[in-house]
Structure formats: C-alpha cells, structure tokens
Coordinates of C-alpha atoms in Angstrom, one line a residue:
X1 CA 0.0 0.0 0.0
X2 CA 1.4 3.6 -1.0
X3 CA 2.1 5.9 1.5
X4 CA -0.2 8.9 0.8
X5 CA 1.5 11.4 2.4
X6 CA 4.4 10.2 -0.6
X7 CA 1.8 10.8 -3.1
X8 CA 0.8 14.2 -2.1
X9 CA 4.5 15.1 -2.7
X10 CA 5.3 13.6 -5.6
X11 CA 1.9 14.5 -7.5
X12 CA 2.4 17.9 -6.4
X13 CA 4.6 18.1 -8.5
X14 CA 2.6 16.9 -11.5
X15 CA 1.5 20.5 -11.4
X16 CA 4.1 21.8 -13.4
X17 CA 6.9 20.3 -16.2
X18 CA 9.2 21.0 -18.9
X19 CA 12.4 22.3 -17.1
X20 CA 13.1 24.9 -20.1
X21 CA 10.0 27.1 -19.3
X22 CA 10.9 27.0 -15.8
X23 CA 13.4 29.4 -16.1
X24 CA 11.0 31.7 -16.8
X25 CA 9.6 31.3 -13.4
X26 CA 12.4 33.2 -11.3
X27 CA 12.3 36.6 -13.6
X28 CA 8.5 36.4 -13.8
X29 CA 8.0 36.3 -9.8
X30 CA 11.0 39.2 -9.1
X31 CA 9.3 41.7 -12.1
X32 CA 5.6 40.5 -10.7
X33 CA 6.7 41.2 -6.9
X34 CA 8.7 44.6 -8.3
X35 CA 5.3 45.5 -10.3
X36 CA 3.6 45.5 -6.8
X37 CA 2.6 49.3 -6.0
X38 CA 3.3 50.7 -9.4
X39 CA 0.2 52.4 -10.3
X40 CA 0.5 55.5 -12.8
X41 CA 0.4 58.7 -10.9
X42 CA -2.5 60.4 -12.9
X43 CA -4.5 57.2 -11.4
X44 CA -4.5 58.8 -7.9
X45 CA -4.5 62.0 -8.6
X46 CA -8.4 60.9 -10.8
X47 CA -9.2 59.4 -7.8
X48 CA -8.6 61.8 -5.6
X49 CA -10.1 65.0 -7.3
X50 CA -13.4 62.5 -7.8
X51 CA -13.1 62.4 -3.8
X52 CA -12.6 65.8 -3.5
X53 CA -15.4 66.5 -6.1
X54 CA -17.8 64.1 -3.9
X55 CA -16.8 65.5 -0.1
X56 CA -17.3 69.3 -1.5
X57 CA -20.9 68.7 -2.3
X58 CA -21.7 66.2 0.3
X59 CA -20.2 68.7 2.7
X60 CA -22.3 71.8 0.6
X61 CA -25.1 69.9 0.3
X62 CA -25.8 69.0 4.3
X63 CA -24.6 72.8 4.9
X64 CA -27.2 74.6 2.6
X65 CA -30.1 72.3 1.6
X66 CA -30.1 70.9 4.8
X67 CA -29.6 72.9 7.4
X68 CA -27.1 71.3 9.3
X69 CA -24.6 73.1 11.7
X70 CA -21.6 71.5 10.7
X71 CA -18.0 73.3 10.9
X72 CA -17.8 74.6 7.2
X73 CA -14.9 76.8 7.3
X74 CA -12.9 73.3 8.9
X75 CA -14.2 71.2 6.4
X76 CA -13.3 73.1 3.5
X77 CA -10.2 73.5 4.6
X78 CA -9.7 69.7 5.6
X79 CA -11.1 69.5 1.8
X80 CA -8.8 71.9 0.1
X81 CA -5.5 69.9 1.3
X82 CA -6.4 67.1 -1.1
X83 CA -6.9 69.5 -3.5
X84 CA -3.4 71.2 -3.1
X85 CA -2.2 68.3 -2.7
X86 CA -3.0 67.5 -6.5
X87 CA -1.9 70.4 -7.6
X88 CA 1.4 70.3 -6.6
X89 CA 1.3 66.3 -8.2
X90 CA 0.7 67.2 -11.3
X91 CA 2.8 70.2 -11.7
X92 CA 5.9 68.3 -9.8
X93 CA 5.7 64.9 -11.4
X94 CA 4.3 63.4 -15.2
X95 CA 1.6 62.5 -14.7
X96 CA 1.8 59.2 -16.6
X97 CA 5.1 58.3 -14.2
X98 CA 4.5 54.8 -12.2
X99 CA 4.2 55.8 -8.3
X100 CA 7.3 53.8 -6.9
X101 CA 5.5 51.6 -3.6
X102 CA 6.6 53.7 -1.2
X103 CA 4.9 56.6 -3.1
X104 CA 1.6 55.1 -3.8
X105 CA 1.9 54.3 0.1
X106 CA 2.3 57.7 1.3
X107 CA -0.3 59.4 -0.7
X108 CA -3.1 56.3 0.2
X109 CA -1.8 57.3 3.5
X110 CA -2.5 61.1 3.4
X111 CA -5.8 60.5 1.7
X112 CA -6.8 58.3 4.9
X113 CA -5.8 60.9 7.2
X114 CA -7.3 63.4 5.5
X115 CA -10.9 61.3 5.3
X116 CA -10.4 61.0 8.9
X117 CA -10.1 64.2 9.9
X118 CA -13.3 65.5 7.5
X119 CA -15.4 62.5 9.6
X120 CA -13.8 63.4 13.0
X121 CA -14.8 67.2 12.6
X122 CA -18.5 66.2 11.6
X123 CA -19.0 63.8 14.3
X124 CA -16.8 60.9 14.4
X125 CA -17.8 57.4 15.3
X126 CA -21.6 59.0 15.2
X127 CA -21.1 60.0 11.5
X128 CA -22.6 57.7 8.9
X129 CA -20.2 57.9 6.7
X130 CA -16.8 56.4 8.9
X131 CA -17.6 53.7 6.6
X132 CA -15.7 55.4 3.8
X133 CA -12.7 54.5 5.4
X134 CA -12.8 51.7 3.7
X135 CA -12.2 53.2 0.3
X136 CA -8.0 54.2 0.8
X137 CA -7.6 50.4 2.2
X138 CA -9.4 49.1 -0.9
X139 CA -7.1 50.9 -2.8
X140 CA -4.0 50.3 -1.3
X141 CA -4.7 46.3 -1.2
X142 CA -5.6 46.5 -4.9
X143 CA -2.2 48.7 -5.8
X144 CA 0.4 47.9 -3.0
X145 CA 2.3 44.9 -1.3
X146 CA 0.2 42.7 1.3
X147 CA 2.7 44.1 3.5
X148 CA 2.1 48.3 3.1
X149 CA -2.1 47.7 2.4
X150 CA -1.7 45.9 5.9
X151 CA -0.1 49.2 7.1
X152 CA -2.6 51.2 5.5
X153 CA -5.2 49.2 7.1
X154 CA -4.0 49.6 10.6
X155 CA -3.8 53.8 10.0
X156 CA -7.6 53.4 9.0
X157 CA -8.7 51.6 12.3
X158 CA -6.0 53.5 14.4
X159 CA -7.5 56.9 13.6
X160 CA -11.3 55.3 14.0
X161 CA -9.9 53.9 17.4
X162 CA -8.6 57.6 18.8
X163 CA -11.8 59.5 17.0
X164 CA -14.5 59.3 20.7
X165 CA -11.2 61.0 22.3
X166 CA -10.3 64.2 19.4
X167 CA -13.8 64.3 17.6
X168 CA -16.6 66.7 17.2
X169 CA -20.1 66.4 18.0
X170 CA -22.2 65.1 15.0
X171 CA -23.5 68.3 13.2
X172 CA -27.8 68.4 13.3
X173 CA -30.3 70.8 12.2
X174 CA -31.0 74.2 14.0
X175 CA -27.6 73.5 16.1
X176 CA -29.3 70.7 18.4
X177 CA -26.8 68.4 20.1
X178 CA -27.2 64.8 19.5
X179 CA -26.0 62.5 21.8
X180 CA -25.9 58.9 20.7
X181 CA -24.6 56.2 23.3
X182 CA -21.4 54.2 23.7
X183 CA -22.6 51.0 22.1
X184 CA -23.9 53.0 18.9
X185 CA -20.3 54.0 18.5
X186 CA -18.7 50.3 19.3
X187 CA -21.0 48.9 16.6
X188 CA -19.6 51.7 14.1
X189 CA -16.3 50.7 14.6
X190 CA -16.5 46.7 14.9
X191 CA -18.5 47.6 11.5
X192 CA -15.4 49.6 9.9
X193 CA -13.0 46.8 11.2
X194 CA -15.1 44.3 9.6
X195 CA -15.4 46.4 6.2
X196 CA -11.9 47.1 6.5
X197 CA -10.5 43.3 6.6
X198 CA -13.0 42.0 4.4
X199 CA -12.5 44.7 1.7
X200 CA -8.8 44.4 2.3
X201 CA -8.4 40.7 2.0
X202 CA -10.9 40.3 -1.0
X203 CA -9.4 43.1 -3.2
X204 CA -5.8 41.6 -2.0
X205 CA -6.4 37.7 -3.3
X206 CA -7.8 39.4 -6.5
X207 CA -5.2 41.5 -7.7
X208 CA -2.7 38.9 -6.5
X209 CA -4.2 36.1 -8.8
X210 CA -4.5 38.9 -11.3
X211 CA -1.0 39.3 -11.0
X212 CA -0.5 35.5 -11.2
X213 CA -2.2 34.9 -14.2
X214 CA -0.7 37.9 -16.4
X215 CA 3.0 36.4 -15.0
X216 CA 1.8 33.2 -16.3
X217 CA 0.3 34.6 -19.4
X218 CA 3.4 36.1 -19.8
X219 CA 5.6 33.3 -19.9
X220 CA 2.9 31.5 -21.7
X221 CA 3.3 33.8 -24.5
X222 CA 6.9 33.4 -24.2
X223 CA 6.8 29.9 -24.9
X224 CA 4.3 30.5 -28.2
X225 CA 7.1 32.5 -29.5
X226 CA 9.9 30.3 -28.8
X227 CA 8.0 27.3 -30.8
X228 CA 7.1 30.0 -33.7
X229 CA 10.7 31.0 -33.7
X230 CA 11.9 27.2 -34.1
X231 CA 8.9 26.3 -36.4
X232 CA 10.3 29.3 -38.5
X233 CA 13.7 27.9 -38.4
X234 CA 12.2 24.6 -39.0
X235 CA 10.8 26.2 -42.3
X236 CA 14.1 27.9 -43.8
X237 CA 15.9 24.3 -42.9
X238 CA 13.3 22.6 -45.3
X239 CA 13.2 25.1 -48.2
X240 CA 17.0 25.4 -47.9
X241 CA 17.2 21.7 -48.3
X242 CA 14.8 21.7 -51.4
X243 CA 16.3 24.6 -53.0
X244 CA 19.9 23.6 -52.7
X245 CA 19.8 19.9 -53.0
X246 CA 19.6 19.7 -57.0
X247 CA 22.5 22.2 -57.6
X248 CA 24.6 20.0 -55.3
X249 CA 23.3 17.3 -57.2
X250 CA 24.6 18.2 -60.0
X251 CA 28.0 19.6 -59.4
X252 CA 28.5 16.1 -57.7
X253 CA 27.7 14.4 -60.8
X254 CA 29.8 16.4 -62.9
X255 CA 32.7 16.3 -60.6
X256 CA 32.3 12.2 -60.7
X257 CA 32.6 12.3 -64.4
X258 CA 35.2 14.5 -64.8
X259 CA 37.0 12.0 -62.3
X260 CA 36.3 9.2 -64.9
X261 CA 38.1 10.8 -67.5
X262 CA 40.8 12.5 -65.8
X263 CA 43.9 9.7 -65.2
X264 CA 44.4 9.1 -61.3
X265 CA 48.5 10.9 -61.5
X266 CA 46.5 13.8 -63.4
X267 CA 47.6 16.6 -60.5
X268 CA 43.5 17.7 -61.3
X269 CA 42.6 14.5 -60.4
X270 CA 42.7 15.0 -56.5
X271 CA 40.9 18.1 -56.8
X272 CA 38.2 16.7 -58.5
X273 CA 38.1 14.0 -55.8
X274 CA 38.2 16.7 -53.1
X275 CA 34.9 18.5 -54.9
X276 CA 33.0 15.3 -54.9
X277 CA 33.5 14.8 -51.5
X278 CA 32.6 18.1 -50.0
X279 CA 29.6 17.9 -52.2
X280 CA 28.3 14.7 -50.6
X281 CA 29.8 16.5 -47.4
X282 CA 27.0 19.4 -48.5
X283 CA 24.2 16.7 -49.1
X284 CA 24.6 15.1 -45.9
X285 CA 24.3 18.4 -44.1
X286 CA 21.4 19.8 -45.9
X287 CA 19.6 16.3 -45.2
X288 CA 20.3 16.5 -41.5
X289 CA 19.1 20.5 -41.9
X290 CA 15.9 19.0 -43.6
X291 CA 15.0 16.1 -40.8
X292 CA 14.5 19.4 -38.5
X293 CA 12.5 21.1 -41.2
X294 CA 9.0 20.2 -40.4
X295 CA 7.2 23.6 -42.4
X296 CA 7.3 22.6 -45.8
X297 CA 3.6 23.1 -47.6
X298 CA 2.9 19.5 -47.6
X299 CA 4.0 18.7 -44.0
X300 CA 1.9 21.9 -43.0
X301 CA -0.4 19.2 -41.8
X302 CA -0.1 15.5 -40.8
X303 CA -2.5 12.7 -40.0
X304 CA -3.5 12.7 -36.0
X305 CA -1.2 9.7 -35.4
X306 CA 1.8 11.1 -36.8
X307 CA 1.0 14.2 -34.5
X308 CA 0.8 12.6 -31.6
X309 CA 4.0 10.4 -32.2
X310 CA 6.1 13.7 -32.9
X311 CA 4.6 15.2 -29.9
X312 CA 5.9 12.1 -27.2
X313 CA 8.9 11.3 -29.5
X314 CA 11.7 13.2 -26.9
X315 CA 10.5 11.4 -24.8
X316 CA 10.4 7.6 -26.2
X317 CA 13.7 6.8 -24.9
X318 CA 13.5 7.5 -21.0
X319 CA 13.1 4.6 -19.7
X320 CA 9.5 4.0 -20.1
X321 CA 7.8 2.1 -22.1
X322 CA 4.9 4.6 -23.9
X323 CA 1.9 2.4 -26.1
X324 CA 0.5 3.9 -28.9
X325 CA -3.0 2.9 -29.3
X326 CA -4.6 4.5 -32.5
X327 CA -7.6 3.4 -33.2
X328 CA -9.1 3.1 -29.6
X329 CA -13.1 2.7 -29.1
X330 CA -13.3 0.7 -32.9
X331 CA -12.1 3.7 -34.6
X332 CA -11.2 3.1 -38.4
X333 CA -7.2 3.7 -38.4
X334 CA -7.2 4.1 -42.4
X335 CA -9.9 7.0 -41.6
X336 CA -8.0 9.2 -39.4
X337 CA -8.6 13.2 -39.6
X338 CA -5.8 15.0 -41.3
X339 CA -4.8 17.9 -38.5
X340 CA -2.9 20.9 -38.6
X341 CA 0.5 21.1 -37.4
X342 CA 0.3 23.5 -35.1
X343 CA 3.3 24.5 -32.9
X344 CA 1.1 25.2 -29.5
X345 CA -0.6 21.7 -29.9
X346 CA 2.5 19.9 -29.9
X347 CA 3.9 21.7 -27.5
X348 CA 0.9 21.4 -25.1
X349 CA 0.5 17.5 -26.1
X350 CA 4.7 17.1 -25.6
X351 CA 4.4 18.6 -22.2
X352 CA 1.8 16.2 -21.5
X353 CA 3.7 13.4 -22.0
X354 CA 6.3 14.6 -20.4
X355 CA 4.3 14.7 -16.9
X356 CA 3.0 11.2 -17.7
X357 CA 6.3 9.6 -18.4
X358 CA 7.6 11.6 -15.4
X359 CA 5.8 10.2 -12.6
X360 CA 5.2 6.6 -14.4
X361 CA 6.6 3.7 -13.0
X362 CA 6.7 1.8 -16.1
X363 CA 4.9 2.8 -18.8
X364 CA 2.6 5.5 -20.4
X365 CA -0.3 4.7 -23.2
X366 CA -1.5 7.2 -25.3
X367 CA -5.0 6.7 -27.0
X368 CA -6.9 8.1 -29.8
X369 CA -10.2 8.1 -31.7
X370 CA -12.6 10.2 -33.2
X371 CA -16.1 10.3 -35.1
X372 CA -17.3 13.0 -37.3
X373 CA -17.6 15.7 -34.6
X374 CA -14.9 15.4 -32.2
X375 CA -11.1 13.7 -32.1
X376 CA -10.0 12.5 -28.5
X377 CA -6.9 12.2 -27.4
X378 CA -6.6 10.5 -23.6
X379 CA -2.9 9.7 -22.2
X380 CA -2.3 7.7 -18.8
X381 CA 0.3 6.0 -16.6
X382 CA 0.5 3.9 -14.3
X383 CA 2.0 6.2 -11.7
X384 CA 0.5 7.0 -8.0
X385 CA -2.2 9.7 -9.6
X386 CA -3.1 13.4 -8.7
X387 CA -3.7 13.7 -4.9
X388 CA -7.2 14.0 -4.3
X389 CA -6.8 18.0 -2.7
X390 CA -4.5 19.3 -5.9
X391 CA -7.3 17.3 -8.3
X392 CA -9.7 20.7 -8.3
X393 CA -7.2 22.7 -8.8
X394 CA -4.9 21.6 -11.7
X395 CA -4.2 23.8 -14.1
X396 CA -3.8 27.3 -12.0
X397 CA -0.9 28.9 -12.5
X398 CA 2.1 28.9 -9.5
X399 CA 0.2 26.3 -8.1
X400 CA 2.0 25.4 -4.7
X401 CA 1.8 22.5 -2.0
X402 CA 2.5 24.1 1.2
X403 CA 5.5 22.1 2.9
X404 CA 5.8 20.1 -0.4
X405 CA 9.4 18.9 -1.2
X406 CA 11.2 19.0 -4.5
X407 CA 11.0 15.1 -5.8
X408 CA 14.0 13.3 -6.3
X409 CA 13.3 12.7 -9.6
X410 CA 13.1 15.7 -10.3
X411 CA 15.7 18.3 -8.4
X412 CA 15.6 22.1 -7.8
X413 CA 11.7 21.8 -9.2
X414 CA 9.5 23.6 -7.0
X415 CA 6.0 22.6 -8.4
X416 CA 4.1 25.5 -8.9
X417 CA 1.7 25.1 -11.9
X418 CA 3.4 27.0 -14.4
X419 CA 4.4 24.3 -17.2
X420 CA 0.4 23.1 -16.9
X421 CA -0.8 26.1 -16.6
X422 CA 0.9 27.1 -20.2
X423 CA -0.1 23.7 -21.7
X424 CA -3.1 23.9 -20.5
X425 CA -3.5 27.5 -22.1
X426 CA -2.6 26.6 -25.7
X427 CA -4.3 23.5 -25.9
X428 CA -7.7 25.2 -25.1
X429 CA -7.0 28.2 -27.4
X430 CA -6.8 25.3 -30.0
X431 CA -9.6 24.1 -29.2
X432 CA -9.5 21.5 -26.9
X433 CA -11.5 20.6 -23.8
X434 CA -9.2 19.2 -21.1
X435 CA -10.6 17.3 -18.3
X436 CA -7.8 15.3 -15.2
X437 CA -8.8 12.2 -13.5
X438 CA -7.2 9.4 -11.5
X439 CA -8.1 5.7 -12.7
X440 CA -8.7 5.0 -9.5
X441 CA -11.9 7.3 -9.4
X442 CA -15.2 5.8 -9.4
X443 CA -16.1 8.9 -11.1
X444 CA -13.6 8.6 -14.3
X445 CA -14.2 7.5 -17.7
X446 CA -14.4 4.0 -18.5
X447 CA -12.5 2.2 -21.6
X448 CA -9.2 3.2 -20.3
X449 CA -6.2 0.3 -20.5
X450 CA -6.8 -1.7 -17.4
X451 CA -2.5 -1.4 -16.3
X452 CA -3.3 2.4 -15.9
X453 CA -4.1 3.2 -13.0
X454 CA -2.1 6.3 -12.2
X455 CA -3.1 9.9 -13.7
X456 CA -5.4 10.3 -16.8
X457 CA -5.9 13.1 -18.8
X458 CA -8.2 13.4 -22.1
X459 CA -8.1 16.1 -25.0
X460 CA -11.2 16.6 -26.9
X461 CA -11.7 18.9 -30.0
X462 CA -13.8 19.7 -32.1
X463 CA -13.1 18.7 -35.4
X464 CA -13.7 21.5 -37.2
X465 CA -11.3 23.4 -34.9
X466 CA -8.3 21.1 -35.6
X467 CA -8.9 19.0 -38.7
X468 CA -7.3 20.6 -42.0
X469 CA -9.9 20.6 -44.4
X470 CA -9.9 24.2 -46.2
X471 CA -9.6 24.4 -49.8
X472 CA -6.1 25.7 -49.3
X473 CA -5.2 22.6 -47.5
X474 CA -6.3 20.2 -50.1
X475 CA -4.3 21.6 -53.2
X476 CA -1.1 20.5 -54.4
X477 CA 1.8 21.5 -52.7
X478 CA 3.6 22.9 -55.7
X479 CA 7.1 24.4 -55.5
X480 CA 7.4 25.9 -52.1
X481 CA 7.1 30.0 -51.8
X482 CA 9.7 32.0 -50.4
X483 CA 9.7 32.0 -46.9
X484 CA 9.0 35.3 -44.8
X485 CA 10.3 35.6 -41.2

C-alpha cells in the first residue's frame, strides 16, 4: 500500500513540467513582486479629485439644503488639502510616471488621514459615513504589497480607534446636540473593522491572482514565440534543403565524371576528388538541416497519429515504455482526420507526455479516436495519480503544495503550476476541452487500458477546430514559396 503522504508530494509536483519554461519562473515572480505598488500617478490624482469632487458637495449639500450646523470653514479647509495636494502632483511629477510603492503608500496614506479628519470634525464614530474609510484600504490592497495595504489598514482603524477622544459632536439641524450612546459607536467601529478586513483581503487575493495569471500569461506567450521562432527555423531548414539539393546534385555528378576521364597521376585528379566529397559533405548536411525542417507546404499538416508520435517522441527513450493505441473505441485507423500542425498543440500534447512519463513507473499509453464531430486524445500511466486535494485545482498557474518537497526525480523543481498552466492554455485556445482524472476514481471514464491506473488526462476537440480541411489545405503543394520571417 502507497504511503499517501508520498503521493501528495510527488503528485504535487505533477502540477508543473518541462524544465526549459521554468526558467522563466524566477524573472516572472522578481518583475511581478517589483510591479507590486506601481500604479500611474494620474490614477490617484483621478481618484482623488473625484473624492474631493464628492466630499465638497456632500459637505455643501448638508450645509445649505439641509440645514445642518456642521463646521464649514474646517471642512473646507480639511477638503482643500487634497486639492493642493493635486496640484502640486501634477505640476511636480508626469503624470503618466509609475508611483514607486513607497509613493503610492504615502499618498493612500494622506488620503486616509485626510478622510479621517473631514469625519472626526462632523461627528466621528456618530457619522454615517466612517464607513468610507474603507475606500483608501481598498485601494492600497488592490495597488500595494500585502505588507504596506496591511499598514494602511491599521492607520484606518487606528485613527477610527482615537476618534471618541479628538472628535466633534455630529452636526444636526438648528444647532441641536445629539447624543448617541457608547454602544452605537462600538457597533460603528467593529463595523469599519469588519469592512476594512473583508475589503482588504478580497481586493488583495484578486489582484494577486491577477498578478499571477498575467505572469503566467506572460511566460505563456513566451513559450508560443519560442516554438514559432523554431517552427520558422524549422521552415528555412526545409526550403533550404529543397532549393539547394539539386545544384549540389549536379555539381557532384559532374565532378564524378570529370574523375572518370581525368587519369588518377593527373595533378587535377585530386581536386576533383576533393569536390566530390565536400559535395556529398554538403548533401549530408542539408539532409540532417531537412530532418529538423518540419514547415514545408505538404507537412503543414499530418494525419493525427503522426502528431501525436512527434509530440511524445523526446520522450520515447526514457526509460518508459509509452503504447501507442490509434484506433481506440473501434475507430477506423485508415480514416484518421488529417490535423494541422500546429506549434502550441504539440507543445501542449509534448508537455503532457512529459508529466505522464515523469511520474510513471513503467509505462505510459496514449489513446486516440474520433467520429465525425470530435477527435479524443486520452494519455495515462500507471504512476501513483493526482492527490485527491491538488485534483480541483490543476491547471492554476504557480500552483504550490504548502510544505511540499522537490521530488528526487526531479531536483531544484518547485511545483508550482506553471508548465500546466501554459499547456493547458494553448491547448484550449486550440480548441480543446481538457478534463484530469485518476483511474482510481469511481467517477472517471471507462474504456481506459486496465494497467493504468495512475493519472489520466483526455483532449477533446472539435473537429472543425483542428482538422485541415480548407480548400487551401487540399491543393497540391507545388514548389514551395519563399519564406517570410
């Protein structure tokens, strides 16, 4: 019987693979954590003259319509701060300049003070409208490090905390005094601090898995122009190849001929033998150019077999045995969709493997079928499966296992999401539904190989999306046109 607490780490680390995009990781966290707090200035200054806007006539409004006997020279003075304060923003800085953390910090920090102080002077705990106290934290959990919106936070209820000892009386019509009792105020501030945190925390874990997601967006983009780079490459190998390979041709037949009638003591004769074999020299360097050139017009698509078999072949020869089953559920082999060869489904289907032959123990089988709506691609191993908590979950990206362990297998790999997270990404922009099961599950898909009982995953498209079947892909393939980078 498995130890489970041995397959919760080593399935953790299912979450992510292919060490190459990992490198990515390290820069993408430092710039993400450095992005932290950089919000354009003309951003705050916006939202501060809409404040100022909004407290002027609130403050006008209660004054004048109203009646009430509120402190008007005090507030408009408390008022006209933020508006100075403006001022001297945008004629000091661009506006369009990124506010540096610390920056951002200090004006969130002025603009809570300063909200403070208009609600202390118009009654304090007894005013309504403490409750817009909550609006600076917001902002400061939405634009700042956990650690400074904490701070901000803490100013908010601080100043709340010290308002029953420096505040005014709350303003009411004719100049009455209204007293309302100690328990009324408790309630208003247990209600800020619960506002506070709640606001806080919410906008926090969204802007962080904001931030996580356009990191691993990022990278994921990264990787779609690494394989369009070495598709392109791919594509000048082949046409190089085509191009050059009858010239060479050629000159190697000429040279061979000239050798036939030029006598071996002939001092041209070893110069002719020296062309001949720097031509075949040539040939056999153009054909090793064209095994890696995979864009020509005809190979612009492939039958789904052959696709799937370029996908897993770096990884044939690891150690583990992978089955090829191409015609699973009855499906007609001699039948099979024509797909296009496109450079994010390998990759996504390549990584795939990868995971599967990674945490196998012996072997991996690959299946595929289709009918004349969908094509399915399920792989599985028969490795110790997804742990049941990380099941939900697969595919987010930076995806960690608190406490986890880097696997032996597998050392200096910290798990967290981002190689599924990419595959998982281009696959479905192709098209494809993704759905991650154990064997073991009651709830999983019948019909898979009996042996696998470890991880399964299954790829479904549409055929429509995939298959190659435009007018464009059915002509001749011709000479091939000049390639374009």
């Amino acid at each position: 019987m498995s130890d489970p607490s041995r397959q919760d780490m080593s399935r953790a680390d299912r979450l992510g693979f292919d060490d190459a995009i990992f490198t990515l990781a390290p820069e993408g966290l430092g710039s993400a954590q450095s992005a932290l707090g950089r919000t354009r200035l003309r951003t705050f200054i916006a939202l501060r003259w809409l404040a100022v806007g909004g407290q002027t006539a609130a403050v006008l409004f209660v004054f004048f319509v109203l009646g009430f006997d509120l402190p008007l020279a005090a507030c408009l003075a408390i008022i006209a701060a933020s508006a100075w304060l403006n001022v001297f923003l945008s004629f000091a800085f661009q506006s369009q300049r990124l506010t540096r953390g610390w920056e951002a910090s200090l004006q969130l920090a002025f603009d809570t003070v300063q909200l403070a102080a208009l609600v202390a002077v118009t009654g304090g705990l007894s005013n309504p409208f403490l409750l817009l106290l909550v609006a600076p934290v917001t902002v400061a959990a939405l634009s700042l490090s956990p650690m400074r919106a904490v701070l901000i936070a803490l100013l908010a209820l601080t100043l709340a905390a010290f308002m029953p000892l420096i505040s005014l009386p709350l303003p009411w019509i004719n100049g009455a005094l209204v007293e309302l009792p100690p328990l009324f105020h408790l309630g208003q501030f247990a209600a800020l601090a619960v506002g506070v945190v709640f606001f806080a925390v919410s906008a926090g874990r969204v802007s962080q898995d904001e931030a996580k997601l356009v990191r691993a967006l990022d990278a994921a983009s990264i990787v779609m122009a690494r394989e369009q780079k070495l598709s392109a490459i791919g594509a000048m190998s082949a046409m190089t190849t085509h191009e050059l390979g009858t010239p060479l041709a050629t000159i190697h037949l000429v040279a061979k001929e000239l050798m036939a009638e030029t006598p071996p003591d002939d001092p041209k004769y070893e110069d002719l033998t020296l062309l001949a074999e720097q031509a075949d020299r040539c040939r056999d360097i153009l054909r090793s150019m064209g095994r890696a050139g995979k864009d020509d017009l005809h190979l612009r698509r492939a039958p789904l077999t052959a696709l799937v078999e370029e996908a897993a072949e770096p990884h044939v020869d690891r150690g583990k045995h992978i089955h090829f089953d191409h015609a699973a559920g009855g499906a007609d082999l001699l039948d099979q969709p024509t797909v296009l060869r496109r450079p994010e489904v390998i990759h996504g289907l390549r990584n795939l493997i990868q995971n599967a032959v990674d945490f196998a123990r012996a072997n991996v089988w690959i299946e595929c079928w289709w009918d004349d709506t969908s094509i399915t691609v399920r792989i599985m191993d028969d490795g110790r499966g997804y742990s049941p908590h990380v099941l939900s979950r697969i595919g987010e990206p930076f995806m960690r296992r608190r406490g986890a362990r880097d696997d032996t297998r597998r050392p200096g790999y910290e798990g967290m999401g981002l190689g599924l997270f990419i595959a998982k990404t281009l696959l479905e922009r192709s098209g494809a539904d993704l759905s991650f099961a154990n064997a073991s599950d009651a709830t999983s898909e019948a019909g898979h190989h009996p042996d696998a009982v470890g991880a399964v995953v299954q790829l479904t498209w549409p055929r429509a999306r995939i298959e190659a079947e435009t007018a464009d892909d059915r002509r001749p393939s011709g000479e091939n046109l000049p390639f374009r980078a």
